[in-house]
Amino acid sequence: MGRKVTVATCSLNQWALDFEGNCERILRSIEEAKAHGAKYRLGPELEICGYGCADHFYESDTLLHSFQVLRNLLESPVTQDIICDVGMPIMHHNVRYNCRVLFLNRKILLIRPKMMMANHGNYREVRWFSPWNKLRQVEEYFLPRMIQEVTGQDTVPFGDCVLSTKDTCIGTEICAELWNPDSPHIQMGRDGVEIFTNSSASHHELRKAGQRVNLIKSATTKSGGIYLYANQRGCDGDRVYYDGCAMVAINGDVVAQGAQFSLDDVEVITATLDLEDVRSYRGELCQPQLESEFKPCHRVKVDFSLSGCDDVYLPTHQPIEWHFHTPEEEISLGPACWLWDYLRRSGQAGFLLPLSGGVDSSSTACIVHCMCVLLCRAVEGGNSRVLEDVRRVVGDESYHPQDPKELCARVFTTCYMASENSSEDTRNRARDLANQIGSTHMNINIDVAVKGILGIFSAVSGRWPQFRASGGSRRENLALQNVQARVRMVLAYLFAQLSLWARGRPGGLLVLGSANVDESLTGYFTKYDCSSADINPIGGISKTDLKCFLLHCAEQLQLTALRSILAAPPTAELEPLTDGRVSQTDEADMGMTYSELSVIGRLRKISKCGPFSMFCKLIHTWKDALSPSEVAQKVKRFFRMYSVNRHKMTTVTPSYHAESYSPDDNRFDLRPFLYNASWSWQFRCIDDQVTQMAANRAKH
């Protein structure tokens, strides 16, 4: 009958500027799509060059090499007899655009530039690309000579257009256009477009997947249609992890779903759907277009059908329930996949982590263990590319990982760096966790190095600083803590470079950091201490979520050592012990709890609150626990700490982006790093409000 279509979308683990690898993965996805009978294949945003090229988009080389890859795709026999939809940057009239290129049988059908740019949070697309603002307008694009030689075309349509096949009509959206209140699919659907496609480079954030799925479902609930969603997956060279979730939906129902987290470089999702289901759905809901100013879509026609002639017996995909991961599962999967991409692509031989026996470093350790679990499962499932990468990382061509603990011993080194201020409890907790996850563990005492550095200072100054507990000043106390913390950083890098050499193995180790998002927010860490590392998988995750994650690991991975870690109060252990017990705790030092910090962090970033507006919100949120004057003290203490320590964010270790209130200074949270830390005007407004509230209560 010619009404059932098989379409394909995919998640690809592309890498910025890896043109050879990106081309190979694109061809593999097209080959898989064809093997499943698909006549249309959709790929992620800017898949040819990789989404994360950043200022490399300015370079003519990036445009040149993208066209060279496009030529290879056009010439490949793999791309014959299927409409291929690929993403790349293109310059038109000396303006750079983020584009989709649709081609079939060595002919380019159309080029569709992105119309609504992502320019918030981690995204800076307007820095490199211009939006196509000419609604419903199409111009001629003159093809480069290398493409003309293959296609025999001089020009192709470039602009806001849709593709009309012999049996249906296909319209394009690109990433952020779906999230826009005036999404293109709205007008396209009203003009008879039946298949919508969305090519994305959408990164992972905790609890975000549901928003994405709901947007796609609602896009076709209102006026019917088929929606294909493609996304990048993996670490393409930056702080974000693109989390897949390729899917196909029809009339408000998801009928095919890809994985959110996976070690597969290529995942293709196909679905067979009945166009008559779209037409029947719209027949009752959609009325004829009555607007006098309505502009129809510019249609580019192609002599090609997505459906076959005899498809009566072809089964169609039915609605499915989407499985969403819990936040604890997301932490165990997303950062673990990100770490693996970074490790295999960096050419290093493993990781080194200073393991203190606290919640943060234990969380980083558990994420590495989760990575090893995923690797063993992938190899067991027959993933030959993962096996090849594992063998290259460990330097053994015959190695076949089966046990996560044994793999962990090969790629993960942990070290407990004790000082005279360290307790036996934290030493034992670090040792027990290392034993359970299988890491190669070392105990290192840093006292000799600390005393040596202080000896140099004493020889020059004639003074020997003392801890506060021994009568020292606040300056002395803080300096003595910082010396210990910074010695640990120096030793971490020394052991990362030479520990494999000492064992007779090639390669070096990447140093992992373990400062959480709340500590970064307040600056509750020493600049250039163990928080200074190569990468940090938990730097975008709150302490509250990390505790839940460790409980999840204790239950699901039988890591019983985590229970004593969770029961212990968070401490830096940089001040002298009292009767062999820890006297210093993080929350006492900061003057607020980690749960309070999470609330404050969300108000500062997500709700865009300064000191006064934050106070005005918190007097209601915390009214059952704190008086207005106590709330005022918390707010003022936070902003003092935040502003005094903001300079630390300029050198903070690159961290996995997982939280919408991250203070990452690189791109996500752009702020000054030199503040007037008195906040005199703002704090006076808070004090005036507290006084007024007290006066009003006195009247009543």
PDB file of N, CA, C and O in Angstrom, residues 235-263:
ATOM      1  N   CYS A 235      32.187  11.900  25.930  1.00  0.00           N
ATOM      2  CA  CYS A 235      33.023  13.082  26.162  1.00  0.00           C
ATOM      3  C   CYS A 235      33.748  13.405  24.868  1.00  0.00           C
ATOM      4  O   CYS A 235      34.585  12.624  24.415  1.00  0.00           O
ATOM      5  N   ASP A 236      33.430  14.542  24.277  1.00  0.00           N
ATOM      6  CA  ASP A 236      34.076  14.883  22.997  1.00  0.00           C
ATOM      7  C   ASP A 236      35.244  15.837  23.195  1.00  0.00           C
ATOM      8  O   ASP A 236      35.722  16.448  22.251  1.00  0.00           O
ATOM      9  N   GLY A 237      35.719  15.952  24.458  1.00  0.00           N
ATOM     10  CA  GLY A 237      36.904  16.744  24.722  1.00  0.00           C
ATOM     11  C   GLY A 237      36.692  17.878  25.699  1.00  0.00           C
ATOM     12  O   GLY A 237      37.556  18.739  25.831  1.00  0.00           O
ATOM     13  N   ASP A 238      35.570  17.867  26.423  1.00  0.00           N
ATOM     14  CA  ASP A 238      35.286  18.986  27.325  1.00  0.00           C
ATOM     15  C   ASP A 238      34.650  18.464  28.610  1.00  0.00           C
ATOM     16  O   ASP A 238      34.630  17.259  28.874  1.00  0.00           O
ATOM     17  N   ARG A 239      34.065  19.375  29.386  1.00  0.00           N
ATOM     18  CA  ARG A 239      33.548  19.055  30.712  1.00  0.00           C
ATOM     19  C   ARG A 239      32.189  18.371  30.693  1.00  0.00           C
ATOM     20  O   ARG A 239      31.730  17.896  31.732  1.00  0.00           O
ATOM     21  N   VAL A 240      31.520  18.365  29.554  1.00  0.00           N
ATOM     22  CA  VAL A 240      30.169  17.809  29.500  1.00  0.00           C
ATOM     23  C   VAL A 240      30.194  16.385  28.946  1.00  0.00           C
ATOM     24  O   VAL A 240      31.112  15.985  28.220  1.00  0.00           O
ATOM     25  N   TYR A 241      29.160  15.630  29.320  1.00  0.00           N
ATOM     26  CA  TYR A 241      28.941  14.293  28.772  1.00  0.00           C
ATOM     27  C   TYR A 241      27.610  14.319  28.032  1.00  0.00           C
ATOM     28  O   TYR A 241      26.561  14.641  28.613  1.00  0.00           O
ATOM     29  N   TYR A 242      27.638  14.020  26.746  1.00  0.00           N
ATOM     30  CA  TYR A 242      26.413  13.948  25.950  1.00  0.00           C
ATOM     31  C   TYR A 242      25.785  12.580  26.177  1.00  0.00           C
ATOM     32  O   TYR A 242      26.455  11.547  26.034  1.00  0.00           O
ATOM     33  N   ASP A 243      24.506  12.593  26.525  1.00  0.00           N
ATOM     34  CA  ASP A 243      23.920  11.362  27.067  1.00  0.00           C
ATOM     35  C   ASP A 243      22.884  10.684  26.166  1.00  0.00           C
ATOM     36  O   ASP A 243      21.890  10.132  26.646  1.00  0.00           O
ATOM     37  N   GLY A 244      23.146  10.667  24.880  1.00  0.00           N
ATOM     38  CA  GLY A 244      22.370   9.794  23.995  1.00  0.00           C
ATOM     39  C   GLY A 244      20.871   9.998  24.071  1.00  0.00           C
ATOM     40  O   GLY A 244      20.342  11.056  23.779  1.00  0.00           O
ATOM     41  N   CYS A 245      20.160   8.932  24.420  1.00  0.00           N
ATOM     42  CA  CYS A 245      18.693   8.926  24.491  1.00  0.00           C
ATOM     43  C   CYS A 245      18.048   9.096  23.115  1.00  0.00           C
ATOM     44  O   CYS A 245      16.978   9.710  22.990  1.00  0.00           O
ATOM     45  N   ALA A 246      18.684   8.579  22.061  1.00  0.00           N
ATOM     46  CA  ALA A 246      18.035   8.607  20.746  1.00  0.00           C
ATOM     47  C   ALA A 246      16.663   7.958  20.851  1.00  0.00           C
ATOM     48  O   ALA A 246      16.496   6.959  21.552  1.00  0.00           O
ATOM     49  N   MET A 247      15.687   8.535  20.149  1.00  0.00           N
ATOM     50  CA  MET A 247      14.334   7.986  20.275  1.00  0.00           C
ATOM     51  C   MET A 247      13.492   8.311  19.049  1.00  0.00           C
ATOM     52  O   MET A 247      13.821   9.206  18.259  1.00  0.00           O
ATOM     53  N   VAL A 248      12.397   7.565  18.938  1.00  0.00           N
ATOM     54  CA  VAL A 248      11.384   7.819  17.909  1.00  0.00           C
ATOM     55  C   VAL A 248      10.033   7.859  18.612  1.00  0.00           C
ATOM     56  O   VAL A 248       9.718   6.979  19.427  1.00  0.00           O
ATOM     57  N   ALA A 249       9.250   8.905  18.305  1.00  0.00           N
ATOM     58  CA  ALA A 249       7.914   9.041  18.892  1.00  0.00           C
ATOM     59  C   ALA A 249       6.900   9.267  17.787  1.00  0.00           C
ATOM     60  O   ALA A 249       7.233   9.772  16.704  1.00  0.00           O
ATOM     61  N   ILE A 250       5.654   8.906  18.061  1.00  0.00           N
ATOM     62  CA  ILE A 250       4.562   9.157  17.120  1.00  0.00           C
ATOM     63  C   ILE A 250       3.309   9.505  17.906  1.00  0.00           C
ATOM     64  O   ILE A 250       2.956   8.809  18.869  1.00  0.00           O
ATOM     65  N   ASN A 251       2.685  10.592  17.547  1.00  0.00           N
ATOM     66  CA  ASN A 251       1.414  11.015  18.140  1.00  0.00           C
ATOM     67  C   ASN A 251       1.448  11.018  19.678  1.00  0.00           C
ATOM     68  O   ASN A 251       0.499  10.595  20.340  1.00  0.00           O
ATOM     69  N   GLY A 252       2.575  11.456  20.242  1.00  0.00           N
ATOM     70  CA  GLY A 252       2.679  11.575  21.695  1.00  0.00           C
ATOM     71  C   GLY A 252       3.203  10.362  22.416  1.00  0.00           C
ATOM     72  O   GLY A 252       3.339  10.379  23.644  1.00  0.00           O
ATOM     73  N   ASP A 253       3.511   9.290  21.694  1.00  0.00           N
ATOM     74  CA  ASP A 253       4.025   8.065  22.316  1.00  0.00           C
ATOM     75  C   ASP A 253       5.426   7.756  21.820  1.00  0.00           C
ATOM     76  O   ASP A 253       5.694   7.829  20.610  1.00  0.00           O
ATOM     77  N   VAL A 254       6.318   7.375  22.740  1.00  0.00           N
ATOM     78  CA  VAL A 254       7.647   6.908  22.353  1.00  0.00           C
ATOM     79  C   VAL A 254       7.529   5.450  21.931  1.00  0.00           C
ATOM     80  O   VAL A 254       6.940   4.621  22.646  1.00  0.00           O
ATOM     81  N   VAL A 255       8.083   5.114  20.757  1.00  0.00           N
ATOM     82  CA  VAL A 255       7.993   3.742  20.252  1.00  0.00           C
ATOM     83  C   VAL A 255       9.365   3.069  20.133  1.00  0.00           C
ATOM     84  O   VAL A 255       9.446   1.854  19.949  1.00  0.00           O
ATOM     85  N   ALA A 256      10.433   3.833  20.229  1.00  0.00           N
ATOM     86  CA  ALA A 256      11.778   3.252  20.189  1.00  0.00           C
ATOM     87  C   ALA A 256      12.697   4.132  21.017  1.00  0.00           C
ATOM     88  O   ALA A 256      12.650   5.358  20.920  1.00  0.00           O
ATOM     89  N   GLN A 257      13.538   3.500  21.824  1.00  0.00           N
ATOM     90  CA  GLN A 257      14.369   4.219  22.781  1.00  0.00           C
ATOM     91  C   GLN A 257      15.785   3.686  22.774  1.00  0.00           C
ATOM     92  O   GLN A 257      16.010   2.475  22.839  1.00  0.00           O
ATOM     93  N   GLY A 258      16.764   4.586  22.724  1.00  0.00           N
ATOM     94  CA  GLY A 258      18.158   4.211  22.866  1.00  0.00           C
ATOM     95  C   GLY A 258      18.623   4.408  24.293  1.00  0.00           C
ATOM     96  O   GLY A 258      17.934   4.999  25.121  1.00  0.00           O
ATOM     97  N   ALA A 259      19.821   3.940  24.586  1.00  0.00           N
ATOM     98  CA  ALA A 259      20.378   4.040  25.931  1.00  0.00           C
ATOM     99  C   ALA A 259      20.802   5.468  26.226  1.00  0.00           C
ATOM    100  O   ALA A 259      21.243   6.201  25.334  1.00  0.00           O
ATOM    101  N   GLN A 260      20.678   5.866  27.493  1.00  0.00           N
ATOM    102  CA  GLN A 260      21.162   7.176  27.907  1.00  0.00           C
ATOM    103  C   GLN A 260      22.676   7.140  28.119  1.00  0.00           C
ATOM    104  O   GLN A 260      23.393   8.056  27.733  1.00  0.00           O
ATOM    105  N   PHE A 261      23.165   6.067  28.733  1.00  0.00           N
ATOM    106  CA  PHE A 261      24.592   5.903  29.000  1.00  0.00           C
ATOM    107  C   PHE A 261      25.052   4.578  28.416  1.00  0.00           C
ATOM    108  O   PHE A 261      24.409   3.543  28.631  1.00  0.00           O
ATOM    109  N   SER A 262      26.150   4.589  27.695  1.00  0.00           N
ATOM    110  CA  SER A 262      26.635   3.367  27.076  1.00  0.00           C
ATOM    111  C   SER A 262      28.085   3.547  26.649  1.00  0.00           C
ATOM    112  O   SER A 262      28.531   4.676  26.393  1.00  0.00           O
ATOM    113  N   LEU A 263      28.816   2.441  26.568  1.00  0.00           N
ATOM    114  CA  LEU A 263      30.182   2.463  26.057  1.00  0.00           C
ATOM    115  C   LEU A 263      30.229   2.202  24.555  1.00  0.00           C
ATOM    116  O   LEU A 263      31.299   2.205  23.963  1.00  0.00           O
TER     117      LEU A 263
END
